[in-house]
Coordinates of C-alpha atoms in Angstrom, one line a residue:
M1 CA 119.3 188.3 109.2
Q2 CA 121.6 190.8 107.5
D3 CA 124.1 189.7 104.9
T4 CA 127.3 191.7 105.8
D5 CA 130.2 192.9 103.8
A6 CA 132.1 189.9 105.2
T7 CA 129.5 187.6 103.7
R8 CA 129.7 189.3 100.3
A9 CA 133.5 189.1 100.4
A10 CA 133.4 185.4 101.3
L11 CA 131.0 184.8 98.3
D12 CA 133.4 186.6 96.0
E13 CA 136.3 184.5 97.2
L14 CA 134.2 181.2 96.9
L15 CA 133.2 182.1 93.3
G16 CA 136.7 182.8 92.4
R17 CA 137.9 179.3 93.3
V18 CA 135.1 176.9 92.5
D19 CA 133.8 175.8 89.1
A20 CA 130.8 173.7 90.3
V21 CA 127.9 174.0 92.7
L22 CA 126.1 171.2 94.5
F23 CA 122.6 172.0 95.9
D24 CA 120.8 170.3 98.6
F25 CA 117.2 170.0 97.5
D26 CA 114.6 170.6 100.3
G27 CA 115.4 174.2 101.4
P28 CA 117.8 175.7 98.8
V29 CA 115.8 174.5 95.8
C30 CA 112.2 174.2 97.1
D31 CA 110.0 174.1 100.2
L32 CA 109.1 170.5 99.9
F33 CA 106.6 170.1 102.7
A34 CA 105.7 173.8 103.2
G35 CA 106.3 173.6 106.9
L36 CA 103.8 170.8 107.4
S37 CA 104.5 168.0 109.9
T38 CA 105.4 164.6 108.6
A39 CA 104.7 162.9 112.0
G40 CA 101.8 160.9 110.4
V41 CA 104.2 159.3 107.9
A42 CA 106.7 158.5 110.7
D43 CA 103.8 156.9 112.8
R44 CA 102.8 154.7 109.8
I45 CA 106.4 153.5 109.5
K46 CA 106.6 152.8 113.2
R47 CA 103.4 150.7 113.1
I48 CA 104.8 148.6 110.3
A49 CA 108.1 148.1 112.2
R50 CA 106.3 147.1 115.4
R51 CA 104.2 144.6 113.5
H52 CA 107.3 142.8 112.2
W53 CA 110.0 143.5 114.8
G54 CA 108.2 144.1 118.1
A55 CA 109.2 146.8 120.5
L56 CA 111.1 149.7 118.9
D57 CA 114.4 151.2 120.0
P58 CA 114.0 154.6 121.7
E59 CA 115.5 156.5 118.8
V60 CA 112.9 155.1 116.5
A61 CA 109.9 155.3 118.9
G62 CA 110.6 159.0 119.7
C63 CA 111.1 160.1 116.1
D64 CA 108.3 162.2 114.5
D65 CA 109.8 163.0 111.2
S66 CA 109.5 161.0 108.0
H67 CA 113.1 161.4 106.9
G68 CA 114.6 161.5 110.3
I69 CA 113.2 158.0 111.1
L70 CA 114.9 156.3 108.1
R71 CA 118.4 156.2 109.5
P72 CA 117.6 155.1 113.1
L73 CA 115.2 152.4 111.7
R74 CA 118.1 151.0 109.6
E75 CA 120.5 151.2 112.6
M76 CA 117.9 149.4 114.8
Y77 CA 117.7 146.6 112.2
E78 CA 121.5 146.3 112.1
R79 CA 121.8 146.2 115.9
R80 CA 119.2 143.5 116.5
T81 CA 120.5 140.2 117.7
P82 CA 119.4 137.9 116.3
R83 CA 118.8 139.8 113.1
P84 CA 115.1 140.2 112.2
R85 CA 114.0 137.6 109.8
T86 CA 112.5 140.2 107.4
A87 CA 113.8 143.6 106.2
R88 CA 110.3 144.5 105.0
P89 CA 109.9 147.5 107.3
L90 CA 113.0 149.1 105.7
R91 CA 111.7 148.6 102.2
K92 CA 108.2 149.8 103.2
A93 CA 109.6 152.9 105.0
E94 CA 111.6 153.9 101.8
A95 CA 108.5 153.4 99.6
I96 CA 106.3 155.4 102.0
V97 CA 108.7 158.3 102.2
A98 CA 109.4 158.3 98.5
G99 CA 105.7 158.3 97.8
R100 CA 105.2 161.2 100.1
E101 CA 107.9 163.1 98.3
R102 CA 106.4 162.4 94.9
R103 CA 103.1 163.9 96.1
A104 CA 104.7 166.8 97.7
V105 CA 106.7 168.0 94.7
R106 CA 103.4 168.4 92.7
S107 CA 102.6 171.5 94.7
A108 CA 106.0 172.5 96.3
A109 CA 107.1 176.1 95.9
A110 CA 110.4 176.9 94.4
A111 CA 112.9 178.7 96.6
P112 CA 112.7 182.4 95.7
G113 CA 115.3 183.2 93.1
I114 CA 116.5 179.6 92.5
T115 CA 115.7 179.5 88.8
E116 CA 117.4 182.8 88.2
L117 CA 120.4 181.7 90.2
V118 CA 120.7 178.4 88.4
R119 CA 120.7 180.1 85.0
A120 CA 123.2 182.7 86.1
L121 CA 125.6 180.0 87.4
R122 CA 125.3 178.0 84.2
L123 CA 125.8 181.2 82.1
R124 CA 129.0 181.8 83.9
G125 CA 130.1 178.2 83.1
L126 CA 129.7 176.5 86.5
R127 CA 128.5 172.9 86.5
L128 CA 125.6 172.0 88.8
A129 CA 124.4 168.9 90.6
V130 CA 122.0 168.0 93.4
A131 CA 123.2 166.1 96.5
S132 CA 120.1 165.4 98.6
N133 CA 118.6 163.2 101.2
N134 CA 115.4 163.1 99.1
A135 CA 114.7 160.4 96.6
E136 CA 116.0 161.1 93.1
Q137 CA 112.8 160.7 91.1
P138 CA 110.8 163.5 92.9
V139 CA 113.8 165.8 92.7
R140 CA 114.0 165.3 88.9
A141 CA 110.3 165.8 88.5
F142 CA 110.4 169.1 90.4
L143 CA 113.4 170.4 88.4
R144 CA 111.7 169.4 85.1
R145 CA 108.6 171.3 86.2
Q146 CA 110.7 174.4 86.8
G147 CA 112.4 174.1 83.5
I148 CA 115.9 173.7 84.9
L149 CA 116.5 169.9 84.9
D150 CA 118.8 170.2 81.9
A151 CA 121.0 172.7 83.9
F152 CA 122.0 169.9 86.3
T153 CA 124.6 167.3 85.3
A154 CA 123.5 164.9 88.0
V155 CA 120.8 164.4 90.6
C156 CA 122.2 162.3 93.5
G157 CA 119.5 161.4 96.1
R158 CA 119.5 159.1 99.0
D159 CA 120.5 155.5 98.6
P160 CA 117.2 153.6 98.8
G161 CA 119.0 150.5 100.0
D162 CA 120.7 152.0 103.0
A163 CA 119.5 155.1 104.9
R164 CA 122.8 155.2 106.8
R165 CA 124.3 156.9 103.7
M166 CA 122.0 159.9 104.1
K167 CA 123.8 163.2 105.0
P168 CA 125.7 163.8 107.3
C169 CA 127.3 160.8 105.5
P170 CA 129.0 162.3 102.4
D171 CA 127.8 159.5 100.1
S172 CA 125.6 161.7 97.9
V173 CA 128.3 164.4 97.8
H174 CA 130.9 161.9 96.7
R175 CA 128.5 160.6 93.9
A176 CA 127.9 164.1 92.7
L177 CA 131.6 164.9 92.6
A178 CA 132.2 161.7 90.6
A179 CA 129.4 162.6 88.1
L180 CA 130.9 166.1 87.7
D181 CA 134.4 164.7 87.5
R182 CA 135.6 167.3 90.0
S183 CA 137.8 167.4 93.0
P184 CA 136.1 168.4 96.3
G185 CA 137.9 171.7 96.6
C186 CA 136.5 172.9 93.2
C187 CA 132.9 172.3 94.3
L188 CA 130.7 174.4 96.6
L189 CA 127.8 172.7 98.5
V190 CA 124.8 174.8 99.3
G191 CA 122.6 173.5 102.1
D192 CA 120.2 174.6 104.8
Q193 CA 120.9 172.0 107.5
L194 CA 123.8 171.2 109.8
T195 CA 123.8 167.7 108.3
D196 CA 124.6 169.3 104.9
L197 CA 127.5 171.2 106.5
R198 CA 128.9 168.0 108.1
A199 CA 128.6 166.1 104.8
A200 CA 130.5 168.9 103.1
R201 CA 133.2 168.8 105.7
A202 CA 133.5 165.1 105.5
A203 CA 133.8 165.3 101.7
G204 CA 136.2 168.2 101.7
T205 CA 134.0 170.7 99.8
P206 CA 133.5 174.4 100.7
F207 CA 130.1 175.0 102.2
L208 CA 127.6 177.9 101.8
G209 CA 124.8 177.9 104.4
F210 CA 121.3 178.9 103.3
T211 CA 119.1 179.8 106.2
A212 CA 117.2 182.8 107.6
D213 CA 117.4 181.3 111.1
E214 CA 119.9 183.3 113.1
A215 CA 120.7 180.5 115.6
R216 CA 121.3 178.0 112.8
R217 CA 123.4 180.6 111.0
T218 CA 125.6 181.0 114.1
R219 CA 126.0 177.3 114.5
M220 CA 127.0 176.9 110.8
L221 CA 129.6 179.6 111.1
R222 CA 130.9 178.1 114.3
E223 CA 131.2 174.6 112.7
G224 CA 133.1 175.9 109.7
A225 CA 130.7 177.2 107.0
D226 CA 132.6 179.4 104.5
A227 CA 129.6 181.8 104.5
V228 CA 125.9 181.8 105.3
I229 CA 123.2 183.6 103.3
G230 CA 119.5 184.3 104.0
S231 CA 118.3 184.4 100.4
H232 CA 119.4 183.5 96.9
A233 CA 119.3 187.2 96.0
V234 CA 122.6 187.6 97.8
F235 CA 124.2 184.8 95.9
L236 CA 122.8 186.0 92.6
A237 CA 124.1 189.5 93.2
A238 CA 127.6 188.1 93.9
V239 CA 127.5 186.1 90.6
E240 CA 126.4 189.2 88.6
A241 CA 128.9 191.5 90.3
L242 CA 131.7 189.1 89.5
E243 CA 130.6 189.2 85.9
A244 CA 130.4 193.0 85.9
R245 CA 134.0 193.2 87.2
R246 CA 135.5 191.1 84.5
G247 CA 136.3 194.0 82.2
Q248 CA 137.7 196.2 85.0
P249 CA 141.5 196.8 85.1
D250 CA 142.1 196.2 88.8
S251 CA 144.3 193.2 89.7
R252 CA 141.8 191.3 91.7
S253 CA 139.1 191.5 88.9
Q254 CA 141.7 190.5 86.4
K255 CA 142.7 187.5 88.5
E256 CA 139.1 186.4 88.8
S257 CA 138.5 186.9 85.0
N258 CA 141.6 184.8 84.2
H259 CA 140.4 182.0 86.5
A260 CA 137.0 182.1 84.9
R261 CA 138.6 181.8 81.4
V262 CA 140.7 178.8 82.6
C263 CA 137.6 177.1 84.0
A264 CA 135.9 177.5 80.6
T265 CA 138.7 175.7 78.8
K266 CA 138.5 171.9 78.3
T267 CA 142.2 171.3 77.9
V268 CA 143.8 173.5 80.6
P269 CA 143.7 172.2 84.2
C270 CA 142.2 174.3 87.0
A271 CA 144.4 175.5 89.8
C272 CA 142.7 173.0 92.1
G273 CA 143.9 170.1 90.0
S274 CA 141.0 168.9 87.8
S275 CA 140.6 169.2 84.1
L276 CA 137.6 171.4 83.4
V277 CA 134.7 170.7 81.0
T278 CA 132.0 173.3 80.5

């Protein structure tokens, strides 16, 4: 996938109007499962559910993904009449998936360029948070291991009590916005899945797609992504180029520089309506 002049222009425009960035975790920050199947985890969850609830709904029985099974399992529980006498399969499913995540982050590879990008964004004064379908503790452990946990104001993972709040539900995005004390229009969500895009649209935040898959890139743009990049090098170059233009006399650069200075001031409101804190 090639990142075109239009993509670079879109990144410039986005950086000129946001003062915070929300990252999805698995994909934009790290390769959590390194392409390995999690069907075995899903099968273990299905065995537990059958033991307690009997026959599974088709959406659960046909799911072979550890994270993908959590929402339909919860929806199955809610639909059952009469309601199952125990919610133990839900609690066990969350514990099993969270345990798998904790083991995975010990060897997970960071997305190329993510530490440099995080530091560049913070140097420019943008505030950062994670909005993820992963459990919070493994995300924090990974960020700590990479030496960038302190760069993030908040880590907002899935609600362990209700998988229906996973993206595309905007719950984690809303919690991240609240932690940052920012309005949706001032925050950019970076994600690699269509569920991330749909959560961003539901929350009202701009969206930057992160994928090297051309078909997914096309779908993201069709569904309203502000831009799509194939690597963090493109995003980092846009951040560095914006910094380099700050001292130039042309009107666009001056406008961007003025906006950056406003966003670094605690007592002056941003054009998008929120008071800014660096």
